[in-house]
């Protein structure tokens, strides 16, 4: 049995001081300790961005791929190696913009994965551009000097519409609560989506206010998609808690029998 | 019988002898199952020596044309199956437009008593069910003055482009089927042609039942009656053409498409994960795998797009499960970024690209070899990887197996280039020997993957690093598309970058020792080499036969390993002759430009699809070069 800190790889994160991702890293290691996770049987899969650097910082297997494709890599790995605990991690740009299509289909496919998105409403690694979750009038980016002028994406509502069977929102400033959420997501059979409010103190210093603004809205027992939708379309985006949990059959259905088979006879004349 | 250039007599080459030797010293798994089956020649290239003197005494080319949905492809397939049962070998290619119903459609069938790997230029017998879209094939179906045409009475107005000199027989297939209450004039034509080739009613009905196995018994019974009526018509009004004689094959024979054989080769070599996104003409590879991979304990996922497909395969490959995807040009372009990831992270990955006309949507249903540049040069950064080409429909089996073994042994990307012609052609072939390749992470020969000192990207002598997979205790690492140190820590340092780039390039040099890099046929006194790749190789062999008859011996070489190119071995082949002619089916001469980049002095002949390169035009090119 390892302690939480023993799930850290020892590689020093590249993140800025005060970055929310440190809290997420702590939450993952705490959850692994609670799960008594064998390090060799867990794989963290990511795309590109500040948060996608996380796998290297965890004492487990990891795959740091290309921008936006964490979910396909995780899906292929989990389907091929169903005994592994596969967790895809990344940011809001990686997951909702360039990887948006994969997000929809991963929710729909319901492979037994956890997808943890560290949402700071900004592209940090490319120096502060608007992402799909950036507020419409956020005008701090040279790329959108008048603000994106678009309604922000609602990841949890979208996950619900696309068929995710576990939907939760955590806060990096509450690593213990987030660790519990990750623990439950890993135990959930099927696709579990966790949006984590993870502040970027460098490009969005106003997110320091999340400490006061984030509030608890646990709908832990909610398995009614209509009730969940009503809630998710009415809340302010800063509620944290388990919003929806409704297990349905995971994909692929069951393990296959392997072994020697005749693939050739159909071709014989 | 089909015309084959000014030289007259028709020749024939055997089913490609595609495994004239097993791997030696390249570490790729092999056993000796091929030994009884293959040519014993060994050497730096798999080249047989001697005349291409397998004269075809009785080959015939039959084409069926009609509208899409009129069943000409089905007739072609059923006739090939029935003719195979009589003793013929054969090859069938399909040419059709993008419409699902109502466009143009043709099945072109070459039959002979010995194995057939390529097509003849001309058509001996053209069976027309519908003339209305025939003009769209104007330059694909070459009618000679000795072509015999059988047209359905209901085929409509004959185009003015049909040469006046050809003999035309009008038969009422539609009326014949109609009197039995059937709308299937194609089945009547099947009976007619089948009877002429010597098929029994039983053999034709077996073919019908195989093709129409999802139909109800009343439909099958009616189809059998229509076919038998067609046979009766052949007795009354046979084609004005001598019927070819079948062979007496002893070996077990198969009937399969190149795409099916590619899929089989992949599974037999150990592929156990497939990610699929449909695209013509690669979908049938994926569809065959979908219905068969479960039996092996493997899995197929239909992905949401090609980006997902290739990344899913990378995920499985990282997990130690041999994985592939299959696509065609536009899909390969979408996969290019992740292919670079497979190279950088050293993840085994097989990508089969079944080429079609391009760029963009291009001509999706027809064949071309335009993706050479994309496959060889299309990756970003310095990204050494493997590109192979399949040299015949049957060779798709071997080449996919080899690619699967290469990808896992070298922990790299192996792209296989096939094309619509190879992939969708249906071939009667001798049953292939047992698959000699197996996907295998070569972990025993490398430093241990456990313990505190595990270095995933260690710079070993061979360049191949020890690859742990999730589940291996004590060897946790993060595979990375970021440049990294030998210990898999992200690094932007010049030293690490230089070291990893060199290592990834060096590890592929083991392939230079493989004799599978090319196939060829040499002739005494040859002064010229026809050099091709992929589906051009059978055409080159056909041209070689024609040239031999015209008294011009040439050598032929088909390159299977396009990248990294075994340049020294290729030079040795080229040094045997005074001239080299590179042929390919694309507009820019992509392969020839590539070879000139190495310093090869060569002539080039290339033309885009979908009109296939013919033996005749290659013969003419060679004769012009030899005369000059």
mmCIF file of C-alpha atoms in Angstrom, chain A residues 11 39-45 48 53 55-67 69 71-77 79-81 83-84 98 101-103 105-106 109 251-269, chain B residues 81 84 252-256 260 264 267-268 273 288 292 294-305 307-308 311-312 314-316 318-319 321 337 341 345 347 397 428 432-435 468-473 475-482 489-490:
data_model
loop_
_atom_site.group_PDB
_atom_site.id
_atom_site.type_symbol
_atom_site.label_atom_id
_atom_site.label_comp_id
_atom_site.label_asym_id
_atom_site.label_seq_id
_atom_site.Cartn_x
_atom_site.Cartn_y
_atom_site.Cartn_z
ATOM 1 C CA UNK A 11 9.497 15.084 -11.842
ATOM 2 C CA UNK A 39 0.995 1.888 -10.028
ATOM 3 C CA UNK A 40 1.719 -0.464 -12.914
ATOM 4 C CA UNK A 41 -1.952 -1.015 -13.613
ATOM 5 C CA UNK A 42 -2.959 2.640 -13.949
ATOM 6 C CA UNK A 43 -2.434 4.708 -17.081
ATOM 7 C CA UNK A 44 -2.927 8.452 -17.336
ATOM 8 C CA UNK A 45 -3.474 9.571 -20.925
ATOM 9 C CA UNK A 48 -1.448 18.866 -25.140
ATOM 10 C CA UNK A 53 1.679 17.499 -18.608
ATOM 11 C CA UNK A 55 0.863 12.096 -16.480
ATOM 12 C CA UNK A 56 4.636 12.560 -16.196
ATOM 13 C CA UNK A 57 4.187 13.736 -12.615
ATOM 14 C CA UNK A 58 2.377 10.608 -11.462
ATOM 15 C CA UNK A 59 4.035 7.338 -10.513
ATOM 16 C CA UNK A 60 2.049 5.204 -12.966
ATOM 17 C CA UNK A 61 2.128 4.529 -16.681
ATOM 18 C CA UNK A 62 1.346 7.516 -18.875
ATOM 19 C CA UNK A 63 0.845 8.532 -22.462
ATOM 20 C CA UNK A 64 1.312 12.139 -23.537
ATOM 21 C CA UNK A 65 0.007 12.324 -27.079
ATOM 22 C CA UNK A 66 -1.041 15.017 -29.525
ATOM 23 C CA UNK A 67 -3.428 17.903 -29.010
ATOM 24 C CA UNK A 69 -6.682 13.129 -28.819
ATOM 25 C CA UNK A 71 -9.798 10.225 -25.359
ATOM 26 C CA UNK A 72 -9.137 8.165 -28.523
ATOM 27 C CA UNK A 73 -5.798 6.961 -27.134
ATOM 28 C CA UNK A 74 -7.468 6.118 -23.826
ATOM 29 C CA UNK A 75 -10.336 4.368 -25.611
ATOM 30 C CA UNK A 76 -8.016 2.208 -27.705
ATOM 31 C CA UNK A 77 -5.929 1.318 -24.682
ATOM 32 C CA UNK A 79 -10.637 -1.630 -25.139
ATOM 33 C CA UNK A 80 -7.405 -3.499 -25.852
ATOM 34 C CA UNK A 81 -6.433 -3.854 -22.171
ATOM 35 C CA UNK A 83 -7.985 -4.806 -16.916
ATOM 36 C CA UNK A 84 -6.139 -1.462 -16.689
ATOM 37 C CA UNK A 98 -9.824 20.499 -30.797
ATOM 38 C CA UNK A 101 -15.885 15.483 -31.230
ATOM 39 C CA UNK A 102 -14.096 12.803 -29.233
ATOM 40 C CA UNK A 103 -15.705 14.124 -26.044
ATOM 41 C CA UNK A 105 -18.473 10.169 -28.767
ATOM 42 C CA UNK A 106 -16.701 9.056 -25.617
ATOM 43 C CA UNK A 109 -19.710 5.087 -26.292
ATOM 44 C CA UNK A 251 -18.937 -0.823 -24.168
ATOM 45 C CA UNK A 252 -17.635 -3.202 -25.385
ATOM 46 C CA UNK A 253 -20.120 -5.661 -23.918
ATOM 47 C CA UNK A 254 -17.983 -8.600 -22.820
ATOM 48 C CA UNK A 255 -14.651 -10.259 -23.154
ATOM 49 C CA UNK A 256 -14.096 -12.419 -26.203
ATOM 50 C CA UNK A 257 -12.939 -15.962 -26.391
ATOM 51 C CA UNK A 258 -9.611 -16.052 -28.153
ATOM 52 C CA UNK A 259 -7.447 -18.902 -29.269
ATOM 53 C CA UNK A 260 -6.818 -20.800 -32.448
ATOM 54 C CA UNK A 261 -9.465 -20.154 -35.021
ATOM 55 C CA UNK A 262 -10.007 -21.009 -38.621
ATOM 56 C CA UNK A 263 -9.880 -17.823 -40.632
ATOM 57 C CA UNK A 264 -8.966 -19.484 -43.899
ATOM 58 C CA UNK A 265 -11.645 -21.976 -44.841
ATOM 59 C CA UNK A 266 -14.047 -19.367 -46.208
ATOM 60 C CA UNK A 267 -11.612 -18.587 -49.007
ATOM 61 C CA UNK A 268 -11.116 -22.156 -50.188
ATOM 62 C CA UNK A 269 -12.889 -23.073 -53.396
ATOM 63 C CA UNK B 81 -16.345 -18.534 -58.744
ATOM 64 C CA UNK B 84 -12.688 -21.454 -60.779
ATOM 65 C CA UNK B 252 -5.864 -25.976 -52.984
ATOM 66 C CA UNK B 253 -7.058 -22.720 -54.433
ATOM 67 C CA UNK B 254 -8.674 -19.678 -52.886
ATOM 68 C CA UNK B 255 -10.960 -16.954 -54.126
ATOM 69 C CA UNK B 256 -10.389 -13.656 -52.316
ATOM 70 C CA UNK B 260 -9.638 -9.549 -47.658
ATOM 71 C CA UNK B 264 -6.311 -11.943 -43.101
ATOM 72 C CA UNK B 267 -4.864 -11.085 -38.179
ATOM 73 C CA UNK B 268 -2.589 -14.034 -38.885
ATOM 74 C CA UNK B 273 -6.963 -4.323 -32.244
ATOM 75 C CA UNK B 288 -13.925 -8.238 -42.991
ATOM 76 C CA UNK B 292 -13.512 -11.990 -37.877
ATOM 77 C CA UNK B 294 -13.725 -11.325 -32.392
ATOM 78 C CA UNK B 295 -12.855 -14.952 -33.095
ATOM 79 C CA UNK B 296 -9.211 -14.221 -32.325
ATOM 80 C CA UNK B 297 -10.005 -12.510 -29.038
ATOM 81 C CA UNK B 298 -9.314 -9.118 -30.612
ATOM 82 C CA UNK B 299 -11.434 -6.018 -30.835
ATOM 83 C CA UNK B 300 -12.575 -3.589 -33.501
ATOM 84 C CA UNK B 301 -13.872 -0.118 -32.673
ATOM 85 C CA UNK B 302 -15.711 2.035 -35.181
ATOM 86 C CA UNK B 303 -14.239 5.461 -34.460
ATOM 87 C CA UNK B 304 -15.879 8.863 -34.848
ATOM 88 C CA UNK B 305 -13.297 10.006 -37.403
ATOM 89 C CA UNK B 307 -8.162 11.230 -36.061
ATOM 90 C CA UNK B 308 -9.781 9.043 -33.454
ATOM 91 C CA UNK B 311 -5.081 7.490 -32.013
ATOM 92 C CA UNK B 312 -7.118 4.522 -30.778
ATOM 93 C CA UNK B 314 -1.803 4.039 -30.982
ATOM 94 C CA UNK B 315 -3.419 3.590 -27.565
ATOM 95 C CA UNK B 316 -3.746 -0.147 -28.105
ATOM 96 C CA UNK B 318 1.142 1.417 -26.450
ATOM 97 C CA UNK B 319 -0.662 -1.210 -24.386
ATOM 98 C CA UNK B 321 -1.565 -5.130 -28.349
ATOM 99 C CA UNK B 337 -0.143 14.127 -37.212
ATOM 100 C CA UNK B 341 3.334 10.673 -32.615
ATOM 101 C CA UNK B 345 6.741 7.829 -28.881
ATOM 102 C CA UNK B 347 4.623 3.003 -30.534
ATOM 103 C CA UNK B 397 -1.436 -11.029 -47.326
ATOM 104 C CA UNK B 428 -8.171 -17.113 -57.744
ATOM 105 C CA UNK B 432 -0.965 -19.041 -49.302
ATOM 106 C CA UNK B 433 1.419 -20.907 -47.005
ATOM 107 C CA UNK B 434 1.190 -20.320 -43.281
ATOM 108 C CA UNK B 435 1.942 -16.760 -42.225
ATOM 109 C CA UNK B 468 7.630 -1.941 -21.146
ATOM 110 C CA UNK B 469 3.862 -2.123 -21.339
ATOM 111 C CA UNK B 470 1.317 -1.155 -18.681
ATOM 112 C CA UNK B 471 1.107 -3.971 -16.186
ATOM 113 C CA UNK B 472 4.877 -4.450 -16.074
ATOM 114 C CA UNK B 473 5.820 -3.655 -12.480
ATOM 115 C CA UNK B 475 8.926 0.110 -15.263
ATOM 116 C CA UNK B 476 6.380 2.906 -15.196
ATOM 117 C CA UNK B 477 7.104 5.633 -17.718
ATOM 118 C CA UNK B 478 5.176 8.188 -19.723
ATOM 119 C CA UNK B 479 5.388 7.647 -23.460
ATOM 120 C CA UNK B 480 5.754 11.020 -25.030
ATOM 121 C CA UNK B 481 5.396 12.921 -28.260
ATOM 122 C CA UNK B 482 7.459 15.612 -26.601
ATOM 123 C CA UNK B 489 11.542 12.731 -19.253
ATOM 124 C CA UNK B 490 10.422 15.599 -21.499
#
